[in-house]
Short mmCIF file of N, CA and C and ligand atoms in Angstrom, two decimals:
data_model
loop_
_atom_site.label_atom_id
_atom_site.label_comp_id
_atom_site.label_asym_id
_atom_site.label_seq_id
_atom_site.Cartn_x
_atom_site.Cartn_y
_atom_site.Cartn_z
N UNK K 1 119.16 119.12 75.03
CA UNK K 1 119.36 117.70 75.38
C UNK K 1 119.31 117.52 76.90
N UNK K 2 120.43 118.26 77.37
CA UNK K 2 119.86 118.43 78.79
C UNK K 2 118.98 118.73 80.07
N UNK K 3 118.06 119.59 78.99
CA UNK K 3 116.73 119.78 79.79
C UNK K 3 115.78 118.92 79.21
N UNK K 4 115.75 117.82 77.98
CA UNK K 4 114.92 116.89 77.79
C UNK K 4 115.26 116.35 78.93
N UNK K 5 116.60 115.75 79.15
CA UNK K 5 116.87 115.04 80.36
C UNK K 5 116.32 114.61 81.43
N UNK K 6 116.42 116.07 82.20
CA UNK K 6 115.83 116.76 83.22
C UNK K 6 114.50 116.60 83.38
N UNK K 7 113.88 116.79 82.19
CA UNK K 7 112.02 116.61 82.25
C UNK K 7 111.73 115.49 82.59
N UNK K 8 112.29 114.39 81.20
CA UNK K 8 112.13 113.16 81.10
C UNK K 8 112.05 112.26 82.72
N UNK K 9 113.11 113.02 83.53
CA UNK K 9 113.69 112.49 84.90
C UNK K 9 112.33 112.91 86.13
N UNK K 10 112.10 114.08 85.95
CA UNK K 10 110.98 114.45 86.91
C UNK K 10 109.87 113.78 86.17
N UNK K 11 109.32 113.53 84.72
CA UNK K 11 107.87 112.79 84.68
C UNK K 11 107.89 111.23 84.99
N UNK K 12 109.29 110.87 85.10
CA UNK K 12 109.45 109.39 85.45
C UNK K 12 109.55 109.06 87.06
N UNK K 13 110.01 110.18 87.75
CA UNK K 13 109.65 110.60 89.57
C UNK K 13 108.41 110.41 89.79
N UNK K 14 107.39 111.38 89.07
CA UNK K 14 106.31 111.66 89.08
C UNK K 14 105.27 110.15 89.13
N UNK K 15 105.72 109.70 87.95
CA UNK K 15 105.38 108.25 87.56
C UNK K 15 105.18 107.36 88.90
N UNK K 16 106.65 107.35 89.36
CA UNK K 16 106.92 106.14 90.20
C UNK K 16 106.01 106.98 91.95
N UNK K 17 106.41 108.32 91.75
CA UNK K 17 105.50 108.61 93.31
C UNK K 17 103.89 108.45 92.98
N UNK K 18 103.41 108.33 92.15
CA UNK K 18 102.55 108.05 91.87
C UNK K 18 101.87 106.18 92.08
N UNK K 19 102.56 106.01 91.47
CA UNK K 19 102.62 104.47 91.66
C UNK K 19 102.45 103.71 92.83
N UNK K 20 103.65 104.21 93.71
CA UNK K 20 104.40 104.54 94.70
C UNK K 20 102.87 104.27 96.12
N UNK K 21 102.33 105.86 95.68
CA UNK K 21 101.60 106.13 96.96
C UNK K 21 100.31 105.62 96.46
N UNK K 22 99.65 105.45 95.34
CA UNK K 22 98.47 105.15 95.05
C UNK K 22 98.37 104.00 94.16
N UNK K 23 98.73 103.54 93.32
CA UNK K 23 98.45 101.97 92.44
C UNK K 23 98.62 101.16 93.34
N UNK K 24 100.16 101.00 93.96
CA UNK K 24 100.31 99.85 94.47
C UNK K 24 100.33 99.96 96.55
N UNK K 25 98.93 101.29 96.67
CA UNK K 25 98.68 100.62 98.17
C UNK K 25 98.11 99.78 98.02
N UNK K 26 96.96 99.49 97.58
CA UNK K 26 96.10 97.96 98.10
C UNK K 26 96.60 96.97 98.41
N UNK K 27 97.59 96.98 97.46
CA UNK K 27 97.89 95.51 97.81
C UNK K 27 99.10 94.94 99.06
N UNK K 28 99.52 96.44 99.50
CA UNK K 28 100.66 96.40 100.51
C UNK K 28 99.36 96.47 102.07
N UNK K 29 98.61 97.09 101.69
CA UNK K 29 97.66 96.95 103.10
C UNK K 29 96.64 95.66 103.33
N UNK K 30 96.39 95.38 101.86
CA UNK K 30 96.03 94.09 102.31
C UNK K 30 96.80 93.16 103.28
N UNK K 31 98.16 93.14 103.08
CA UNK K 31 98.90 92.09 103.18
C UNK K 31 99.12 92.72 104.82
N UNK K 32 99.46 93.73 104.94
CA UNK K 32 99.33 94.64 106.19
C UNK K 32 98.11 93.84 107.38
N UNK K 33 97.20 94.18 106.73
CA UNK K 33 96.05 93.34 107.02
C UNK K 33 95.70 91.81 107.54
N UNK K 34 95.85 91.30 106.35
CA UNK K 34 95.89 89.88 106.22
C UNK K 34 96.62 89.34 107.88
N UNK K 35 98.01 89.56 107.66
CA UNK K 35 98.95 88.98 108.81
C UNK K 35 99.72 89.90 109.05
N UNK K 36 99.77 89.64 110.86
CA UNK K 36 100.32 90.25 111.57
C UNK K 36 101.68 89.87 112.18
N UNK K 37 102.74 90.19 112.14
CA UNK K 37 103.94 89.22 112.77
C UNK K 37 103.87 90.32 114.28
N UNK K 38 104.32 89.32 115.58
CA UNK K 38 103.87 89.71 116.47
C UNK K 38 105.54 88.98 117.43
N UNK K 39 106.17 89.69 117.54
CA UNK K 39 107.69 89.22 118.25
C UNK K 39 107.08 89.25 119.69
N UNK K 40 107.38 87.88 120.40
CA UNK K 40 107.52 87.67 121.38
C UNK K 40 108.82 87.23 122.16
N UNK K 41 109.43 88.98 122.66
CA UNK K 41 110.85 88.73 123.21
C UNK K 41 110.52 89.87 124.93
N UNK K 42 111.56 89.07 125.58
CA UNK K 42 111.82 90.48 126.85
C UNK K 42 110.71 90.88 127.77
N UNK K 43 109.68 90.08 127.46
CA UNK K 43 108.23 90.19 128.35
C UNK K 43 107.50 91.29 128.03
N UNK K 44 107.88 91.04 126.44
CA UNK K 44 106.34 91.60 125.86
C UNK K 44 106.18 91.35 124.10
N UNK K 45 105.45 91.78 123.82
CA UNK K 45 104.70 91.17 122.97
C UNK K 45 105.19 92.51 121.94
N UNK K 46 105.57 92.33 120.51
CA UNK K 46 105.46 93.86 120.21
C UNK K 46 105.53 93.06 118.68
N UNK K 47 104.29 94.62 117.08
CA UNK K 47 103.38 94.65 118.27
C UNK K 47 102.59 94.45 119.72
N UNK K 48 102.46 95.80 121.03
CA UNK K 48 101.25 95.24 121.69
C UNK K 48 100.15 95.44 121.53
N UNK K 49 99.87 96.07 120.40
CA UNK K 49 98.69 96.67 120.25
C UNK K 49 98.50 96.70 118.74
N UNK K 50 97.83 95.68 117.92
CA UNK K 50 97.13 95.98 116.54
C UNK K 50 95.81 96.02 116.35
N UNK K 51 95.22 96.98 115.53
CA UNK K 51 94.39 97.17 115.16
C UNK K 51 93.68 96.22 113.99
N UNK K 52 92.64 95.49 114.02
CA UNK K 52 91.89 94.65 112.64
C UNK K 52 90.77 95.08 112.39
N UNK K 53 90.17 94.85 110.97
CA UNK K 53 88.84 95.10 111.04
C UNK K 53 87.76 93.82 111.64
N UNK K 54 86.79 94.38 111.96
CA UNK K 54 85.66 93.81 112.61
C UNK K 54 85.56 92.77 111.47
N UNK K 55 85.08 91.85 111.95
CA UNK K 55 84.19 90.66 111.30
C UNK K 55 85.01 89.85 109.70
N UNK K 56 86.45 90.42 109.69
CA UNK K 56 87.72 90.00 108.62
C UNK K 56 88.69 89.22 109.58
N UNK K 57 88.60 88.13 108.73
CA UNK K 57 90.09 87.04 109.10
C UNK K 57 91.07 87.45 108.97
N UNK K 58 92.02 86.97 110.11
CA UNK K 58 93.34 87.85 110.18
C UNK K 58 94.47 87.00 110.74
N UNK K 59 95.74 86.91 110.48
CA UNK K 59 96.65 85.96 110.61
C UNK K 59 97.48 86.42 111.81
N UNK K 60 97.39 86.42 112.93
CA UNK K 60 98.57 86.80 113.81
C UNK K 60 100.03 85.80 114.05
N UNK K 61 100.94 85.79 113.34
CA UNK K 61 101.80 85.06 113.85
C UNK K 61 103.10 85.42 115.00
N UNK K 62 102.84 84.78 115.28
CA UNK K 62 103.91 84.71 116.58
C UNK K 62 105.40 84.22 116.58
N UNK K 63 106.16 85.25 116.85
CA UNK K 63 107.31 84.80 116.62
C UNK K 63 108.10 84.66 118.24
N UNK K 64 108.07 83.44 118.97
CA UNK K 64 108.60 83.14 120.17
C UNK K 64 110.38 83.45 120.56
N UNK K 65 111.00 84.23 120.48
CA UNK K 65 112.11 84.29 120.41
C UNK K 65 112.86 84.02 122.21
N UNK K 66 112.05 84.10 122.99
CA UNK K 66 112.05 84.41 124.93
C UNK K 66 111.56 82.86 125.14
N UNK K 67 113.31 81.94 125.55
CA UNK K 67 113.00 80.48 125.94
C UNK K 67 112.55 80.33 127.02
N UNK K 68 112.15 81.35 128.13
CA UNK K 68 111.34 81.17 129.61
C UNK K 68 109.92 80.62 129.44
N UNK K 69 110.18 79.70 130.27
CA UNK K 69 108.58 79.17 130.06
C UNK K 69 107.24 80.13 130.05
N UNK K 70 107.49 81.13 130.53
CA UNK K 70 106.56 81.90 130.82
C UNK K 70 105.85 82.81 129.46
N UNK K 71 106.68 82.45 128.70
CA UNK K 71 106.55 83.13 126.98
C UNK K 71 105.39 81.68 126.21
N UNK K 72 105.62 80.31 126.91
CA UNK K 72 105.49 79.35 125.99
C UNK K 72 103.63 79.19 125.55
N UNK K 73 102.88 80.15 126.40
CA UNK K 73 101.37 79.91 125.90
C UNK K 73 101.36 81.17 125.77
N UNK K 74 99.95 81.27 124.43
CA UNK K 74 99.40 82.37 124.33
C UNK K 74 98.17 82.43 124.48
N UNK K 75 97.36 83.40 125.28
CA UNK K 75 95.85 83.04 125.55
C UNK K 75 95.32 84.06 125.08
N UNK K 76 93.70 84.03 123.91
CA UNK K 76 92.77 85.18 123.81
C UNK K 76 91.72 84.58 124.28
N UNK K 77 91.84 85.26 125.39
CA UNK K 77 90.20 84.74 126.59
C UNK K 77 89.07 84.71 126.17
N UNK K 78 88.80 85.64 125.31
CA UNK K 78 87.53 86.57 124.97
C UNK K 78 87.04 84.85 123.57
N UNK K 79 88.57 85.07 123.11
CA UNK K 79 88.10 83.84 122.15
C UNK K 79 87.92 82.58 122.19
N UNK K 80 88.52 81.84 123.35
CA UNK K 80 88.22 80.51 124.06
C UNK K 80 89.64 80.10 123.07
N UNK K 81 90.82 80.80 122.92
CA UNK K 81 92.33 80.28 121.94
C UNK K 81 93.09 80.19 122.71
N UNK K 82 94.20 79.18 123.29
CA UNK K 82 94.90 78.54 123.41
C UNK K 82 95.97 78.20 122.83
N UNK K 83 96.81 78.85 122.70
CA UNK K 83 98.25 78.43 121.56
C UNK K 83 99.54 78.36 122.34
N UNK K 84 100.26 77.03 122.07
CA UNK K 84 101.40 76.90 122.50
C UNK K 84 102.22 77.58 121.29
N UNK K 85 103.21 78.10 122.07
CA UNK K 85 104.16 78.79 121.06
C UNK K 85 105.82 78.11 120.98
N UNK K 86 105.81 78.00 119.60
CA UNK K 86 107.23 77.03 119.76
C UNK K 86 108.89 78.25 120.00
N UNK K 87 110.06 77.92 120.29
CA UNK K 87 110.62 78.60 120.20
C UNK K 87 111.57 78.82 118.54
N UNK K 88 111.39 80.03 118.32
CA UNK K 88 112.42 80.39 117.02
C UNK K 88 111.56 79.82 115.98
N UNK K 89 110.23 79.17 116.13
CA UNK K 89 109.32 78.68 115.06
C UNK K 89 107.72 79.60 114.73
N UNK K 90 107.94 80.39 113.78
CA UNK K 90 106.59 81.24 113.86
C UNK K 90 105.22 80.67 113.97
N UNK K 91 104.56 80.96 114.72
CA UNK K 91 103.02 80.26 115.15
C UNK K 91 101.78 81.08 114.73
N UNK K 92 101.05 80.61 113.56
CA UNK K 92 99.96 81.46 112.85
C UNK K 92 98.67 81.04 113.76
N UNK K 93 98.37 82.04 114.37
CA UNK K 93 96.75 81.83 115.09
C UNK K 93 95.88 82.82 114.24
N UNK K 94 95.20 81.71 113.83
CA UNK K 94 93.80 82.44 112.73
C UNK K 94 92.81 82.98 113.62
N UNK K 95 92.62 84.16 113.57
CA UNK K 95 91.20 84.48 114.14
C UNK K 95 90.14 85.76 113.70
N UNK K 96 89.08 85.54 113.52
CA UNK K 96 88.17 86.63 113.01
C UNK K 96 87.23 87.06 114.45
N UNK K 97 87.78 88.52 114.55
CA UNK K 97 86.99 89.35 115.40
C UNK K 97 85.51 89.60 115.39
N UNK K 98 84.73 88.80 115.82
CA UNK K 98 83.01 89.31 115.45
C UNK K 98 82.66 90.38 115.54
N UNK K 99 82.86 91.22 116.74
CA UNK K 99 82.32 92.37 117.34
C UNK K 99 83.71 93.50 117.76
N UNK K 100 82.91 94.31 117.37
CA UNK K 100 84.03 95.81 117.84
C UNK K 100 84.62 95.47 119.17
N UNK K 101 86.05 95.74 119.41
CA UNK K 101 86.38 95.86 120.83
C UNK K 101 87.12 95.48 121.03
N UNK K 102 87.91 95.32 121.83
CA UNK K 102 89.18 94.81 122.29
C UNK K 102 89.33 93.71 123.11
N UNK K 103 90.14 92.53 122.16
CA UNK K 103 90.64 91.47 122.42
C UNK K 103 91.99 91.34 123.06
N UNK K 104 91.97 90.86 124.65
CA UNK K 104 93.29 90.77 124.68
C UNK K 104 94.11 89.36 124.73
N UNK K 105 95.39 89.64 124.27
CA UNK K 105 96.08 88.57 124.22
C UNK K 105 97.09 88.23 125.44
N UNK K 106 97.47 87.17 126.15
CA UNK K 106 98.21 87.20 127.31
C UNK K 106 99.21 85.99 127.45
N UNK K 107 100.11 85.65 128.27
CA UNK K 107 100.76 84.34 128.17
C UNK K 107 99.65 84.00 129.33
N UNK K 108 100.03 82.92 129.81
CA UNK K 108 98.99 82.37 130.94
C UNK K 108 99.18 82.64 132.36
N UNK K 109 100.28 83.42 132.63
CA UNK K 109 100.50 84.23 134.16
C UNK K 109 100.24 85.56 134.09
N UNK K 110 99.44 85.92 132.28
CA UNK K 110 99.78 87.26 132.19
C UNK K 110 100.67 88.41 132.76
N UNK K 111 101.81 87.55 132.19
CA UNK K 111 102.85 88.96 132.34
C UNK K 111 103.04 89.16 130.43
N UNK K 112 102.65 88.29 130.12
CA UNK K 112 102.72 89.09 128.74
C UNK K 112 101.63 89.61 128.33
N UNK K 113 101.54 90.51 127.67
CA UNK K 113 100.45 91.15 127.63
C UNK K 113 99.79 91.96 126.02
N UNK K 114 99.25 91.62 125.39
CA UNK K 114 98.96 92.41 124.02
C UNK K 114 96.94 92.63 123.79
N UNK K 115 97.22 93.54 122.97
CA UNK K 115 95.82 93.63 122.55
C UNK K 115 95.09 93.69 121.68
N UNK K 116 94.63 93.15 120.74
CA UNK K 116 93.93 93.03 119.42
C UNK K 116 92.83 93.93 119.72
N UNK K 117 92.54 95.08 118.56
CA UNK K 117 91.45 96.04 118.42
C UNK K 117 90.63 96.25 117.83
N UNK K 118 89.59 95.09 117.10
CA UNK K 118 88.55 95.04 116.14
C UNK K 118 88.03 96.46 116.29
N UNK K 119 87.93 96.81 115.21
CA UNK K 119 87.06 98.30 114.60
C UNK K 119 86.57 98.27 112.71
N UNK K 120 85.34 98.73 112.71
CA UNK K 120 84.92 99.56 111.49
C UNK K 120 85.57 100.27 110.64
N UNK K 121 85.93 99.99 109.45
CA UNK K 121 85.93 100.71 108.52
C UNK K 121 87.41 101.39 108.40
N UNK K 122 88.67 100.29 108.58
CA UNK K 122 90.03 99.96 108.64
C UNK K 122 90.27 100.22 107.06
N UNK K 123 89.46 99.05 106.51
CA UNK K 123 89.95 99.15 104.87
C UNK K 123 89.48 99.83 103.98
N UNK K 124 88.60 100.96 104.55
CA UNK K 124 88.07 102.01 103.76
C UNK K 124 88.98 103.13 103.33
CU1 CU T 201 104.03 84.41 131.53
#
Protein backbone atom coordinates (compact mmCIF):
# COMPACT_ATOMS: atom_id res chain seq x y z
CA UNK A 1 0.00 0.00 0.00
CA UNK A 2 2.70 2.11 0.76
CA UNK A 3 4.81 1.79 -2.08
CA UNK A 4 1.61 2.07 -4.39
CA UNK A 5 1.65 5.34 -2.62
CA UNK A 6 4.95 6.29 -3.25
CA UNK A 7 4.75 5.42 -7.09
CA UNK A 8 1.43 6.82 -7.55
CA UNK A 9 3.20 10.22 -5.92
CA UNK A 10 6.37 10.28 -8.21
CA UNK A 11 4.13 9.50 -11.64
CA UNK A 12 1.88 12.41 -10.55
CA UNK A 13 5.46 14.72 -9.97
CA UNK A 14 6.39 13.45 -13.14
CA UNK A 15 3.01 14.49 -14.64
CA UNK A 16 2.96 17.95 -13.30
CA UNK A 17 7.04 18.58 -14.19
CA UNK A 18 6.10 17.69 -17.26
CA UNK A 19 3.30 19.88 -17.73
CA UNK A 20 5.09 22.23 -15.81
CA UNK A 21 8.16 22.72 -18.23
CA UNK A 22 6.63 21.72 -21.57
CA UNK A 23 2.56 21.84 -22.18
CA UNK A 24 2.06 24.88 -20.57
CA UNK A 25 5.29 27.05 -21.89
CA UNK A 26 3.65 28.59 -24.83
CA UNK A 27 1.39 30.09 -23.44
CA UNK A 28 3.43 31.70 -20.45
CA UNK A 29 5.97 33.11 -23.20
CA UNK A 30 3.57 34.29 -25.27
CA UNK A 31 2.25 36.44 -22.70
CA UNK A 32 6.05 37.05 -21.75
CA UNK A 33 6.10 38.32 -25.14
CA UNK A 34 3.04 39.98 -25.85
CA UNK A 35 3.64 42.71 -22.84
CA UNK A 36 6.19 44.04 -21.16
CA UNK A 37 5.70 45.84 -17.68
CA UNK A 38 8.50 48.30 -17.50
CA UNK A 39 8.76 50.20 -13.72
CA UNK A 40 9.70 53.56 -13.97
CA UNK A 41 11.21 54.45 -10.43
CA UNK A 42 14.76 56.10 -9.04
CA UNK A 43 16.04 57.20 -12.56
CA UNK A 44 15.73 54.28 -14.34
CA UNK A 45 13.74 52.28 -16.15
CA UNK A 46 13.81 48.49 -15.14
CA UNK A 47 13.41 46.38 -17.17
CA UNK A 48 16.40 48.43 -19.03
CA UNK A 49 16.88 46.26 -21.40
CA UNK A 50 14.16 43.82 -23.23
CA UNK A 51 14.53 41.83 -25.82
CA UNK A 52 11.36 41.43 -28.78
CA UNK A 53 11.08 39.74 -31.80
CA UNK A 54 11.61 41.57 -35.07
CA UNK A 55 8.63 42.56 -37.05
CA UNK A 56 5.87 41.20 -33.79
CA UNK A 57 3.66 43.64 -31.87
CA UNK A 58 4.50 44.13 -28.48
CA UNK A 59 2.91 45.90 -25.48
CA UNK A 60 5.36 47.87 -23.30
CA UNK A 61 3.63 49.25 -20.37
CA UNK A 62 4.87 51.66 -18.20
CA UNK A 63 4.48 51.85 -14.83
CA UNK A 64 5.40 55.69 -13.64
CA UNK A 65 5.90 55.33 -9.98
CA UNK A 66 8.97 58.66 -9.82
CA UNK A 67 6.60 62.05 -9.41
CA UNK A 68 9.76 64.25 -10.77
CA UNK A 69 8.97 65.73 -13.77
CA UNK A 70 11.77 64.39 -15.33
CA UNK A 71 10.16 60.69 -15.33
CA UNK A 72 6.86 62.36 -16.99
CA UNK A 73 7.81 61.66 -20.98
CA UNK A 74 8.88 58.75 -22.64
CA UNK A 75 10.69 59.00 -25.99
CA UNK A 76 11.57 56.10 -28.79
CA UNK A 77 13.44 58.31 -31.27
CA UNK A 78 14.11 55.73 -33.71
CA UNK A 79 10.16 55.43 -33.69
CA UNK A 80 8.93 59.06 -33.97
CA UNK A 81 6.78 57.88 -30.05
CA UNK A 82 6.09 60.28 -27.70
CA UNK A 83 4.31 59.18 -24.49
CA UNK A 84 3.35 61.08 -21.57
CA UNK A 85 3.41 58.93 -18.63
CA UNK A 86 0.80 59.31 -15.92
CA UNK A 87 1.76 58.81 -12.32
CA UNK A 88 0.74 55.37 -10.42
CA UNK A 89 -1.36 54.82 -13.83
CA UNK A 90 0.14 52.06 -16.21
CA UNK A 91 0.77 53.45 -19.82
CA UNK A 92 0.58 50.74 -22.77
CA UNK A 93 2.79 51.98 -25.78
CA UNK A 94 2.11 49.62 -28.71
CA UNK A 95 4.92 49.18 -30.91
CA UNK A 96 6.20 46.74 -33.64
CA UNK A 97 9.96 46.67 -34.28
CA UNK A 98 10.53 46.49 -38.22
CA UNK A 99 14.13 45.86 -38.35
CA UNK A 100 16.76 44.09 -36.13
CA UNK A 101 18.42 46.45 -33.66
CA UNK A 102 18.21 48.41 -30.98
CA UNK A 103 15.61 50.79 -30.03
CA UNK A 104 16.20 53.12 -27.40
CA UNK A 105 13.87 54.39 -25.00
CA UNK A 106 14.58 57.75 -22.96
CA UNK A 107 12.66 60.43 -20.82
CA UNK A 108 13.28 63.70 -22.73
CA UNK A 109 16.56 65.00 -20.80
CA UNK A 110 17.61 61.47 -21.16
CA UNK A 111 18.53 60.67 -17.86
CA UNK A 112 16.27 57.86 -18.15
CA UNK A 113 17.39 55.54 -20.14
CA UNK A 114 16.17 51.90 -21.59
CA UNK A 115 16.55 49.80 -24.59
CA UNK A 116 14.33 47.72 -26.69
CA UNK A 117 16.25 44.83 -28.74
CA UNK A 118 14.43 43.60 -31.86
CA UNK A 119 16.04 40.21 -32.92
CA UNK A 120 15.24 36.91 -35.00
CA UNK A 121 13.99 33.98 -33.97
CA UNK A 122 12.92 34.82 -30.02
CA UNK A 123 9.86 32.51 -30.40
CA UNK A 124 11.52 29.68 -31.89
CU1 LIG B 1 14.46 63.11 -17.42
Amino acid sequence: MNVLAVNLTGVLVIVLVIWWFWLSEPKAQRVLKNVVDILVEGGTYSPARIEVEVGKEVTLRFLRRDASPCAEKVVFERLGISADLPINIPKEIVVTPAEPGEYSFTCQMQMYRGCMVAKWGLLR
